[in-house]
């Protein structure tokens, strides 16, 4: 049978469940380090723990070979500041991020990322990922260093963002993990962390999970656990048909790692922060429409009559040459680059962009829609690098964009590439495909917040570490996720070497097992997982969107609780896949509660967190210029105050490098 349609047409039914189901079977796995989430961060954690000689297992929701946001590739690696061509130091980069965010990002995590990002990229090269122009295709280009054959993006003078041929990065990590003997369990949905004595706040000693094909139950006993599951993409919007093509998120991104930590007693910060989810399915498929940002940075944009849109620097001064788009301007130390997990930039680090008044000029008729990317106006090297090397390696673009367009006859040497046609405000930023103009303002996403980690990338719970982009406070994008995974895996392994045996509480396991299979025992009239997910997202949009107050947040919490106790508790799963998705709905509710409780704790509005309390409208009152770590103790939310620069205060040293030397563990 070749296709789904042929099967359904011929047989008149949908296929039977193709795997043997055995809900009663319990598998016990004993390991030193358990990594939950086998994305780029998770595999790096696993590889680096295994390199230290300990036994490692990975529990992954999809298939580790291609799973996660980074599974389809990468074309530029941020934060490689110690590469031999870089003019930026880890201190400069960390301070630029920290100052741009006015302190609202984890400076220690940023420092670790920049201190080790280049070394991590070299590890990837050793695994078989191409990070240099080894075939001399771009010899002599301004963005290339002819000695090292490295190629750079965004800022050709400062040279800290490396262009890479990363379409195979995930399979290479996967091969390396297997080579090192990592025990990989694909298709698992974790349900809980196990804690010593079964008590919240105690040492983490493993996890339970359900296989979403066979339904079998897994009990992991681990001395150390690393959570690397990414963000919570389905919290404010659930529309898989749209999400499938249009989104930067991953359908498995349901905040499960955060929920596991929250229920075990781990501390989180800035979960009240976020922003409009402009990369939701309301925008366009990633990199599929003309734009001048990120992978396409610097591309000339012309209007329907061929008139070119001017560029401006960070201080809104015109940029007259094409080279100028790739260089810092007067008054700038260096350009940080975009897509690094920060939402604000001081002008001295901000990117060059299209003229900021483009929307007004379109309204006035000065530029006629549609707009187009005119790659023919670029130098040949730049053109081949962008529509070739970059689009050919970026996540989700190699086949859907590069190969499809090329096969259809698109030739960047002579053709124009059309931008989406939008309201003029959609052109306020050079990322036209990822604009939020078509997204309702209530569709938001948590952003910037996550597990609060120390200089070991450990949580407040003994035995529990975390890494990655969307999971932690201070995380970034692709290279940052690899690098934090590498560091956290190393620390988890060292801890595991001397840690006492993990002894899970049998009662906790039994309670968890009963809870995990609850949906398989309900009446078939119950709701399905999609309805529940839609309901969670609706509650979040209505009660915890951009504007909220004490009353809406408390109502939202009540509705989430009722949803859990009524529709979710009577929901039915007819196979292990549906069971996994319903278990994710529990996690989505947990994360929704975490976001609402964090929002209740902050009795002030905050511009950096894009957090607006209608009952506390004053923006950024100085008394609230502090983190509010929140955790659960006996199932009650407990918060405390923490200075923004806690990572440079006692018991830590006041200096980044001194702390790094003290804690890096190499
Ligand atoms: C199209 C696209 C292009 C991008 N391009 C770039 C780029 O060029 N440069 C850059 O710096 N960044 C880029 N990024 C961002 C970058 O890919 C991410 O920041 C990075 O992948 C995050 O790594 P991670 O390991 O934290 O998360 P992910 O790569 O998303 O991995 C998370 C893993 O956890 C698993 N998981 C989720 N839930 C569970 C669960 N319940 N149980 C077990 N496992 C679970 C997932 O299946 C996945 O394997 C891009 C992203 C996208 C989508």
XYZ file of C-alpha atoms and ligand atoms in Angstrom:
719
model
C 0.000 0.000 0.000
C 1.780 3.205 -1.116
C -0.218 5.995 0.485
C -2.659 6.645 3.302
C -5.426 7.492 0.836
C -4.930 4.277 -1.121
C -5.130 2.264 2.090
C -8.312 3.979 3.304
C -9.944 3.823 -0.137
C -9.197 0.124 -0.558
C -9.846 -1.134 2.969
C -12.587 1.325 3.914
C -11.042 1.777 7.382
C -8.129 3.395 9.141
C -5.225 1.054 9.976
C -5.161 -0.956 13.198
C -2.699 0.087 15.900
C 0.544 -1.371 14.512
C 2.405 -2.218 17.747
C 1.720 -4.829 20.431
C 0.282 -3.027 23.463
C 1.251 -4.114 26.951
C 0.272 -1.567 29.582
C 1.039 -3.960 32.411
C 4.686 -4.514 31.550
C 7.228 -2.697 33.731
C 10.795 -2.160 32.503
C 13.404 -1.100 35.019
C 16.507 0.727 33.830
C 19.409 1.392 36.178
C 21.832 4.062 35.067
C 24.254 6.629 36.451
C 22.946 9.545 34.398
C 19.485 9.843 32.860
C 18.958 12.524 30.201
C 15.330 13.428 29.535
C 14.956 14.911 26.038
C 17.374 13.847 23.313
C 17.569 17.079 21.329
C 20.880 18.754 20.604
C 21.364 19.700 24.263
C 20.274 16.287 25.492
C 22.584 14.368 23.184
C 25.495 16.609 24.114
C 24.711 15.986 27.784
C 24.618 12.246 27.140
C 27.832 12.234 25.089
C 29.747 14.279 27.626
C 28.521 12.245 30.569
C 29.454 9.022 28.742
C 32.914 10.428 27.970
C 33.460 10.638 31.726
C 33.027 6.902 31.975
C 29.576 6.648 33.522
C 26.529 4.726 32.344
C 24.070 6.971 30.492
C 20.477 6.578 29.318
C 18.393 8.987 27.214
C 14.582 9.095 27.353
C 13.301 10.828 24.217
C 9.766 11.637 23.106
C 10.395 11.255 19.370
C 13.356 9.618 17.662
C 16.710 10.979 18.729
C 18.187 10.891 15.241
C 16.190 13.895 14.010
C 14.057 15.054 16.944
C 13.736 18.571 18.287
C 14.007 22.086 16.907
C 17.624 21.446 16.006
C 16.930 18.077 14.401
C 16.587 19.373 10.845
C 19.823 21.336 10.796
C 21.511 24.653 11.499
C 23.388 27.185 9.393
C 24.916 29.551 11.922
C 26.339 28.968 15.386
C 26.228 31.833 17.879
C 28.608 32.595 20.712
C 31.765 30.958 19.312
C 33.749 33.870 20.706
C 36.945 31.973 21.474
C 37.464 30.937 17.838
C 40.858 32.089 16.510
C 39.377 34.895 14.366
C 37.036 36.412 16.975
C 37.533 39.950 18.261
C 35.038 39.405 21.078
C 35.821 37.911 24.489
C 33.473 35.900 26.711
C 33.276 38.899 29.087
C 32.386 41.302 26.264
C 29.691 38.987 24.923
C 28.225 38.152 28.341
C 28.118 41.809 29.371
C 26.541 42.768 26.044
C 23.710 40.252 26.595
C 23.318 41.046 30.275
C 23.364 44.833 29.811
C 21.035 44.670 26.814
C 18.549 42.740 28.963
C 19.170 45.123 31.894
C 20.139 42.103 33.965
C 17.161 39.892 33.101
C 19.141 36.937 31.789
C 21.387 34.413 33.494
C 24.850 35.959 33.135
C 26.581 32.791 34.354
C 24.826 30.668 31.719
C 25.833 33.205 29.043
C 29.414 33.110 30.224
C 29.547 29.315 30.152
C 28.092 29.402 26.632
C 30.663 31.841 25.317
C 33.559 30.270 27.192
C 32.871 26.822 25.690
C 30.769 27.442 22.548
C 33.727 27.250 20.172
C 35.107 24.100 21.867
C 31.685 22.510 21.530
C 31.606 23.361 17.828
C 35.047 21.758 17.439
C 33.609 18.627 19.079
C 30.880 18.625 16.417
C 33.530 18.955 13.710
C 35.289 15.897 15.107
C 31.982 14.023 14.892
C 31.743 14.806 11.168
C 29.907 18.121 10.928
C 31.451 20.487 8.383
C 32.265 23.827 9.982
C 34.845 25.124 7.463
C 34.859 25.845 3.752
C 37.026 22.805 3.123
C 36.351 22.797 -0.636
C 37.432 26.442 -0.934
C 34.090 27.369 -2.526
C 34.168 30.843 -0.984
C 37.911 31.570 -1.111
C 38.585 35.300 -0.886
C 35.060 36.213 0.317
C 34.822 38.950 2.927
C 33.029 36.651 5.352
C 35.749 33.995 5.159
C 39.065 33.662 6.949
C 41.328 32.073 4.368
C 43.736 30.643 6.942
C 41.218 28.705 9.055
C 38.594 28.479 6.260
C 35.978 29.534 8.822
C 33.048 31.620 7.556
C 31.147 34.171 9.606
C 27.643 35.674 9.720
C 26.142 39.072 10.701
C 29.347 40.861 11.752
C 32.282 40.235 9.430
C 34.691 42.290 11.526
C 34.063 40.739 14.962
C 33.718 37.168 13.642
C 32.052 35.344 16.520
C 29.054 33.782 14.673
C 30.208 30.837 12.569
C 28.427 29.716 9.411
C 28.163 25.919 9.449
C 27.027 23.113 7.137
C 24.810 21.693 9.874
C 22.136 19.760 7.981
C 23.492 16.490 9.469
C 24.355 17.730 12.956
C 21.700 15.677 14.723
C 22.466 12.352 13.036
C 26.145 12.948 13.830
C 25.400 13.534 17.521
C 23.191 10.468 17.483
C 25.964 8.313 15.980
C 28.435 9.618 18.546
C 26.089 8.887 21.454
C 25.595 5.363 20.174
C 29.317 4.904 19.627
C 29.897 5.822 23.268
C 27.351 3.249 24.402
C 24.570 5.608 25.464
C 21.392 3.623 26.069
C 18.763 5.444 23.979
C 15.042 4.961 24.616
C 12.961 6.603 21.903
C 9.173 7.204 21.992
C 8.970 7.660 25.751
C 6.685 10.085 27.532
C 8.048 10.765 31.033
C 5.377 11.145 33.694
C 7.296 12.104 36.858
C 10.666 12.511 38.478
C 11.261 10.141 41.350
C 12.530 11.722 44.531
C 14.140 10.219 47.610
C 11.377 9.078 49.940
C 8.849 10.194 47.315
C 8.987 13.719 48.761
C 8.918 17.019 46.869
C 12.214 18.891 47.255
C 14.341 15.810 47.929
C 17.150 14.409 45.810
C 16.045 13.278 42.329
C 16.708 9.569 41.883
C 15.089 8.752 38.552
C 11.911 9.038 36.527
C 8.931 7.096 35.261
C 7.756 7.018 31.653
C 5.318 5.389 29.248
C 6.250 4.090 25.810
C 3.938 5.780 23.322
C 3.956 2.800 20.947
C 3.734 -0.235 23.216
C 2.276 1.453 26.287
C 4.874 -0.255 28.497
C 5.888 1.429 31.732
C 9.491 2.434 32.444
C 11.126 3.049 35.794
C 14.533 4.719 35.527
C 16.781 4.648 38.563
C 19.487 7.275 38.082
C 22.061 8.907 40.305
C 21.812 12.129 38.296
C 19.186 13.394 35.859
C 19.490 16.115 33.200
C 16.372 17.737 31.743
C 16.713 18.961 28.148
C 13.182 18.922 26.762
C 12.963 22.400 25.183
C 10.070 24.850 25.595
C 6.290 24.769 25.980
C 5.121 25.570 22.450
C 1.520 24.348 22.811
C 0.618 26.314 25.934
C -1.156 29.291 24.337
C -2.149 27.850 20.975
C -2.964 24.400 19.712
C -3.616 24.112 16.022
C -1.456 21.291 14.666
C -2.509 21.702 11.068
C -1.170 25.257 11.096
C 1.735 24.551 13.386
C 2.979 21.769 11.177
C 4.210 24.014 8.422
C 4.263 27.477 9.819
C 5.886 27.228 13.148
C 9.371 27.262 14.591
C 8.141 25.063 17.366
C 8.018 21.286 17.649
C 4.785 19.414 18.325
C 6.474 17.509 21.141
C 7.250 20.786 22.842
C 4.703 20.681 25.663
C 6.705 21.911 28.640
C 6.986 18.398 30.049
C 10.500 18.894 31.422
C 9.400 22.018 33.258
C 6.348 20.211 34.635
C 8.508 17.317 35.861
C 10.796 19.758 37.662
C 7.926 21.841 39.059
C 6.229 18.780 40.545
C 9.494 17.565 42.057
C 10.138 20.910 43.789
C 12.627 22.579 41.405
C 12.890 26.376 41.334
C 12.005 28.478 38.296
C 12.472 32.131 37.466
C 10.871 34.585 35.063
C 8.131 32.157 34.023
C 5.851 35.202 34.149
C 7.779 36.642 31.186
C 7.058 36.029 27.536
C 5.868 37.697 24.416
C 3.587 37.461 21.466
C 4.093 34.053 19.878
C 4.975 35.530 16.508
C 6.471 32.236 15.346
C 3.171 30.398 15.807
C 1.368 28.912 12.842
C -0.038 32.354 12.044
C 3.201 33.380 10.420
C 4.811 31.653 7.431
C 6.797 28.452 7.138
C 10.308 29.155 8.425
C 12.548 30.836 5.824
C 10.055 30.045 3.057
C 9.332 33.659 2.072
C 11.670 36.444 1.073
C 13.152 38.458 3.920
C 16.450 40.022 4.904
C 17.022 38.551 8.332
C 18.911 35.705 9.992
C 19.843 33.215 7.235
C 18.959 35.904 4.672
C 20.647 38.780 6.524
C 21.837 41.448 4.117
C 19.737 40.437 1.110
C 18.556 43.453 -0.975
C 14.795 43.928 -0.773
C 13.104 45.636 -3.713
C 9.545 46.722 -4.332
C 7.237 45.714 -7.205
C 8.922 48.324 -9.446
C 12.434 47.180 -8.546
C 13.142 50.101 -6.174
C 15.518 49.016 -3.420
C 14.601 49.469 0.252
C 17.394 51.321 2.099
C 19.217 49.928 5.143
C 19.888 51.679 8.450
C 22.347 51.045 11.260
C 21.509 50.602 14.931
C 21.415 54.389 15.432
C 19.086 54.795 12.442
C 21.796 56.253 10.202
C 21.617 55.222 6.546
C 23.948 52.437 5.397
C 25.046 53.220 1.886
C 27.173 50.212 0.923
C 26.317 46.525 0.834
C 29.385 45.681 2.945
C 28.094 48.073 5.611
C 25.160 45.742 6.312
C 27.626 43.204 7.673
C 29.782 45.546 9.774
C 29.426 47.357 13.106
C 28.977 51.087 12.614
C 30.591 54.004 14.426
C 29.799 53.772 18.138
C 29.325 50.019 18.092
C 31.670 47.652 19.887
C 30.383 44.654 17.933
C 27.098 43.234 16.661
C 25.596 40.516 18.852
C 23.410 38.899 16.189
C 19.781 37.890 16.537
C 18.185 34.648 17.684
C 20.236 34.263 20.855
C 17.427 34.139 23.390
C 17.384 37.808 24.346
C 14.567 40.194 23.525
C 16.326 43.573 23.911
C 19.483 45.020 22.421
C 21.381 48.129 23.406
C 22.158 50.117 20.225
C 25.885 49.455 20.588
C 25.214 45.755 19.933
C 22.128 45.862 17.702
C 21.884 44.495 14.209
C 21.765 46.509 10.993
C 18.277 46.345 9.504
C 16.027 47.616 6.753
C 14.909 51.256 7.158
C 12.816 51.359 10.317
C 10.159 53.583 8.732
C 9.465 51.096 5.919
C 5.832 50.519 7.068
C 5.059 54.263 6.845
C 6.789 54.545 3.494
C 4.705 51.635 2.152
C 1.544 53.351 3.433
C 2.592 56.591 1.707
C 3.051 54.708 -1.576
C 6.803 55.169 -1.728
C 7.301 51.381 -1.958
C 4.818 49.285 -3.869
C 3.860 45.758 -2.678
C 4.713 42.971 -3.106
C 8.302 43.215 -1.980
C 10.943 40.801 -3.271
C 14.393 39.586 -2.291
C 16.700 40.398 -5.180
C 19.696 38.142 -4.660
C 21.081 39.132 -8.069
C 22.240 42.428 -6.527
C 24.528 40.592 -4.100
C 28.098 39.649 -4.865
C 28.318 36.133 -6.279
C 29.917 34.742 -3.113
C 27.267 36.287 -0.882
C 24.458 35.043 -3.140
C 25.753 31.470 -3.283
C 26.408 31.491 0.425
C 22.863 32.587 1.320
C 20.804 30.690 -1.234
C 22.941 27.573 -1.259
C 25.131 27.035 1.746
C 22.862 28.706 4.353
C 19.381 27.790 3.063
C 20.751 24.347 2.228
C 21.739 23.706 5.841
C 19.338 25.694 8.003
C 16.723 23.839 10.061
C 13.661 22.827 8.036
C 14.912 24.509 4.858
C 17.124 22.019 3.019
C 14.256 20.027 1.484
C 11.134 22.215 1.854
C 12.774 25.438 0.663
C 16.122 24.892 -1.054
C 15.523 21.631 -2.927
C 11.851 22.328 -3.669
C 12.495 25.798 -5.061
C 15.550 24.693 -7.010
C 13.681 21.781 -8.570
C 10.828 24.123 -9.437
C 13.311 26.219 -11.396
C 14.159 29.075 -9.016
C 17.522 30.537 -9.957
C 18.946 33.161 -7.557
C 21.189 34.468 -10.367
C 18.180 35.837 -12.197
C 14.921 35.331 -10.276
C 13.266 37.427 -7.600
C 11.907 35.766 -4.470
C 8.594 37.164 -3.215
C 7.966 38.319 0.358
C 4.578 37.707 2.005
C 1.965 40.377 1.325
C 0.967 41.806 4.691
C -0.291 44.902 6.419
C 2.482 47.534 6.236
C 3.367 47.041 9.936
C 4.449 43.497 9.038
C 7.549 45.009 7.403
C 8.762 46.747 10.561
C 11.417 44.049 11.006
C 13.449 42.306 8.296
C 12.113 38.872 9.340
C 9.021 38.950 7.109
C 8.149 35.233 7.395
C 8.274 35.271 11.185
C 6.328 38.460 11.700
C 3.617 38.577 14.333
C 1.337 40.790 12.264
C -1.177 38.020 11.535
C -1.063 36.564 15.056
C -3.739 37.595 17.591
C -2.103 39.470 20.488
C -3.415 36.921 22.988
C -1.360 34.161 21.355
C 1.712 34.350 23.505
C 4.504 32.074 24.520
C 6.609 31.841 27.635
C 10.022 33.273 26.894
C 13.280 33.795 28.721
C 12.253 31.997 31.925
C 13.016 28.484 33.053
C 14.863 26.368 35.587
C 17.022 28.463 37.911
C 20.507 26.975 37.712
C 23.725 27.466 39.614
C 27.261 27.606 38.185
C 27.195 23.790 37.808
C 23.971 24.089 35.773
C 22.317 22.239 38.624
C 18.853 23.047 39.905
C 18.094 23.537 43.608
C 17.406 19.779 43.782
C 20.289 17.440 44.430
C 20.879 15.220 41.407
C 18.853 17.352 38.969
C 20.564 19.346 36.199
C 19.108 21.126 33.171
C 20.351 22.474 29.872
C 19.155 23.782 26.522
C 17.396 26.699 24.951
C 13.794 26.928 26.094
C 14.209 24.931 29.307
C 16.485 27.171 31.361
C 16.861 30.772 32.465
C 19.704 32.268 30.392
C 19.503 29.792 27.501
C 19.862 30.732 23.856
C 19.581 28.953 20.537
C 21.376 26.137 18.774
C 25.030 26.471 19.777
C 23.996 27.618 23.236
C 21.917 24.467 23.710
C 24.755 22.160 22.662
C 27.114 23.988 24.975
C 24.929 23.967 28.080
C 24.145 20.299 27.404
C 27.854 19.533 27.219
C 28.535 21.337 30.502
C 25.525 19.933 32.387
C 26.273 16.378 31.211
C 29.825 16.679 32.475
C 28.669 17.879 35.893
C 25.943 15.264 36.172
C 28.532 12.550 35.468
C 30.958 13.863 38.076
C 28.196 14.017 40.660
C 27.037 10.492 39.759
C 30.518 9.092 40.282
C 30.359 9.636 44.033
C 26.608 9.885 44.603
C 24.875 7.298 46.780
C 22.760 4.606 45.129
C 19.417 5.948 43.898
C 16.647 4.294 45.875
C 13.243 5.266 44.521
C 10.204 5.103 46.734
C 8.073 2.098 45.710
C 4.869 3.858 46.774
C 5.663 6.844 44.550
C 6.186 4.494 41.605
C 2.856 2.751 42.213
C 0.968 6.053 42.522
C 2.583 7.237 39.317
C 1.735 4.037 37.476
C -1.914 4.303 38.445
C -1.998 7.959 37.395
C -0.235 7.282 34.085
C -2.810 4.737 32.861
C -5.882 6.515 34.218
C -7.044 7.587 30.735
C -7.006 4.029 29.392
C -9.624 3.063 31.977
C -12.156 5.813 31.243
C -15.375 5.519 29.268
C -15.030 5.950 25.529
C -17.327 8.982 25.609
C -14.570 11.032 27.248
C -12.777 13.932 25.595
C -9.646 13.393 23.539
C -6.272 15.052 24.039
C -6.786 17.649 21.310
C -9.899 19.077 22.994
C -8.063 19.289 26.310
C -5.054 20.993 24.744
C -7.333 23.516 23.027
C -9.028 24.200 26.376
C -5.712 24.733 28.187
C -4.604 27.151 25.476
C -7.918 29.020 25.644
C -7.642 29.446 29.415
C -4.086 30.718 29.053
C -5.046 33.181 26.302
C -8.044 34.508 28.210
C -6.702 34.687 31.746
C -2.941 35.022 31.430
C -2.234 36.852 28.188
C -0.648 40.260 27.844
C -2.981 41.935 30.358
C -3.922 40.281 33.624
C -4.668 41.021 37.243
C -5.033 39.131 40.513
C -8.645 38.216 39.752
C -8.038 36.890 36.211
C -5.035 34.889 37.358
C -6.932 33.313 40.242
C -9.844 32.545 37.933
C -7.451 31.040 35.435
C -5.956 28.828 38.138
C -9.425 27.709 39.157
C -10.326 26.871 35.560
C -7.120 24.890 35.017
C -7.853 22.936 38.200
C -11.437 22.263 37.122
C -10.286 21.223 33.667
C -7.891 18.735 35.229
C -10.519 17.383 37.633
C -13.356 17.089 35.134
C -12.654 16.857 31.382
C -9.069 15.683 31.711
C -9.811 13.153 34.410
C -12.586 11.589 32.289
C -10.644 11.833 28.996
C -10.090 8.595 27.123
C -6.995 7.279 25.358
C -7.603 4.515 22.860
C -3.919 3.770 22.225
C -0.481 4.582 23.681
C -0.029 7.565 21.352
C -3.187 9.217 22.657
C -2.139 8.310 26.177
C 1.168 10.131 25.684
C -0.604 13.202 24.357
C -3.074 13.192 27.266
C -0.197 12.940 29.713
C 1.257 15.993 27.980
C -1.993 17.803 28.749
C -1.323 17.228 32.458
C 2.077 18.824 31.935
C 0.594 21.745 30.026
C -1.741 22.405 32.954
C 1.205 22.161 35.369
C 3.194 24.675 33.329
C 0.130 26.913 33.005
C -0.137 26.903 36.791
C 3.560 27.638 37.114
C 3.194 30.630 34.765
C 0.112 31.923 36.602
C 1.671 31.496 40.045
C 4.815 33.261 38.897
C 2.593 36.019 37.508
C 0.745 36.354 40.818
C 4.042 36.653 42.683
C 5.216 39.621 40.618
C 3.070 42.504 41.826
C 4.500 44.964 39.338
C 4.613 45.441 35.589
C 7.902 44.820 33.850
C 8.896 46.018 30.398
C 11.753 43.570 29.760
C 9.589 40.579 30.673
C 6.742 42.109 28.615
C 4.670 41.573 31.747
C 1.656 43.769 32.390
C -0.370 43.647 35.602
C -3.476 45.826 35.220
C -3.668 46.095 39.012
C -0.013 47.205 39.205
C 0.311 49.354 36.073
C 3.487 51.228 37.046
C 6.172 49.922 34.722
C 9.491 48.774 36.222
C 9.221 50.082 39.808
C 12.759 49.786 41.280
C 11.623 47.699 44.297
C 10.659 44.883 41.931
C 13.940 44.843 40.092
C 14.650 41.331 41.336
C 14.071 37.699 40.465
C 11.315 35.812 42.240
C 12.276 32.131 42.207
C 9.194 29.963 42.677
C 8.978 26.295 43.630
C 6.496 23.923 45.202
C 6.748 22.769 48.780
C 4.028 20.368 49.906
C 2.216 21.265 46.675
C 2.080 24.973 47.627
C 3.938 27.627 45.626
C 6.735 29.262 47.605
C 8.654 32.300 46.344
C 11.724 34.182 47.500
C 13.671 37.242 46.381
C 16.945 36.948 44.488
C 19.113 39.748 43.055
C 19.477 39.795 39.261
C 23.244 39.414 39.607
C 23.053 36.538 42.101
C 25.557 34.651 39.958
C 28.282 37.145 40.906
C 27.381 37.360 44.608
C 28.368 35.172 47.576
C 28.843 32.232 47.650
C 30.147 32.972 44.143
C 33.059 35.233 43.250
C 32.366 38.686 41.811
C 34.132 37.827 38.567
C 32.916 35.628 35.697
C 36.238 33.999 34.868
C 37.022 33.253 38.509
C 33.681 31.474 38.888
C 34.185 29.639 35.632
C 37.593 28.356 36.742
C 36.140 27.332 40.079
C 33.134 25.452 38.687
C 33.808 24.402 35.085
C 34.979 20.942 36.060
C 37.653 20.524 33.390
C 13.587 25.938 11.700
C 14.565 26.278 12.770
C 15.780 26.845 12.435
C 16.702 27.198 13.430
N 17.917 27.722 13.086
C 18.823 28.050 14.016
C 20.120 28.564 13.670
O 20.494 28.636 12.517
N 20.952 28.938 14.683
C 20.585 28.835 15.981
O 21.365 29.211 16.847
N 19.385 28.318 16.341
C 18.503 27.920 15.388
N 17.288 27.387 15.744
C 16.986 27.189 17.175
C 17.622 25.908 17.683
O 17.343 24.844 16.809
C 17.110 25.589 19.083
O 17.412 26.658 19.930
C 17.751 24.328 19.639
O 17.427 23.215 18.845
C 17.298 24.066 21.068
O 17.907 22.892 21.475
P 17.275 22.002 22.629
O 18.068 20.777 22.725
O 17.081 22.859 23.816
O 15.792 21.703 22.115
P 15.337 20.789 20.931
O 16.346 20.757 19.840
O 13.966 21.216 20.572
O 15.283 19.368 21.629
C 14.349 19.057 22.641
C 14.230 17.552 22.667
O 13.418 17.138 23.748
C 12.482 16.182 23.286
N 11.320 16.210 24.135
C 10.344 17.138 24.199
N 9.441 16.769 25.104
C 9.869 15.605 25.627
C 9.348 14.727 26.593
N 8.184 14.959 27.161
N 10.039 13.615 26.896
C 11.212 13.322 26.285
N 11.733 14.114 25.335
C 11.065 15.241 25.034
C 12.197 16.598 21.852
O 11.629 15.551 21.102
C 13.596 16.993 21.396
O 14.325 15.884 20.957
C 16.356 27.003 14.769
C 15.134 26.419 15.117
C 14.243 26.048 14.135
C 12.945 25.412 14.500
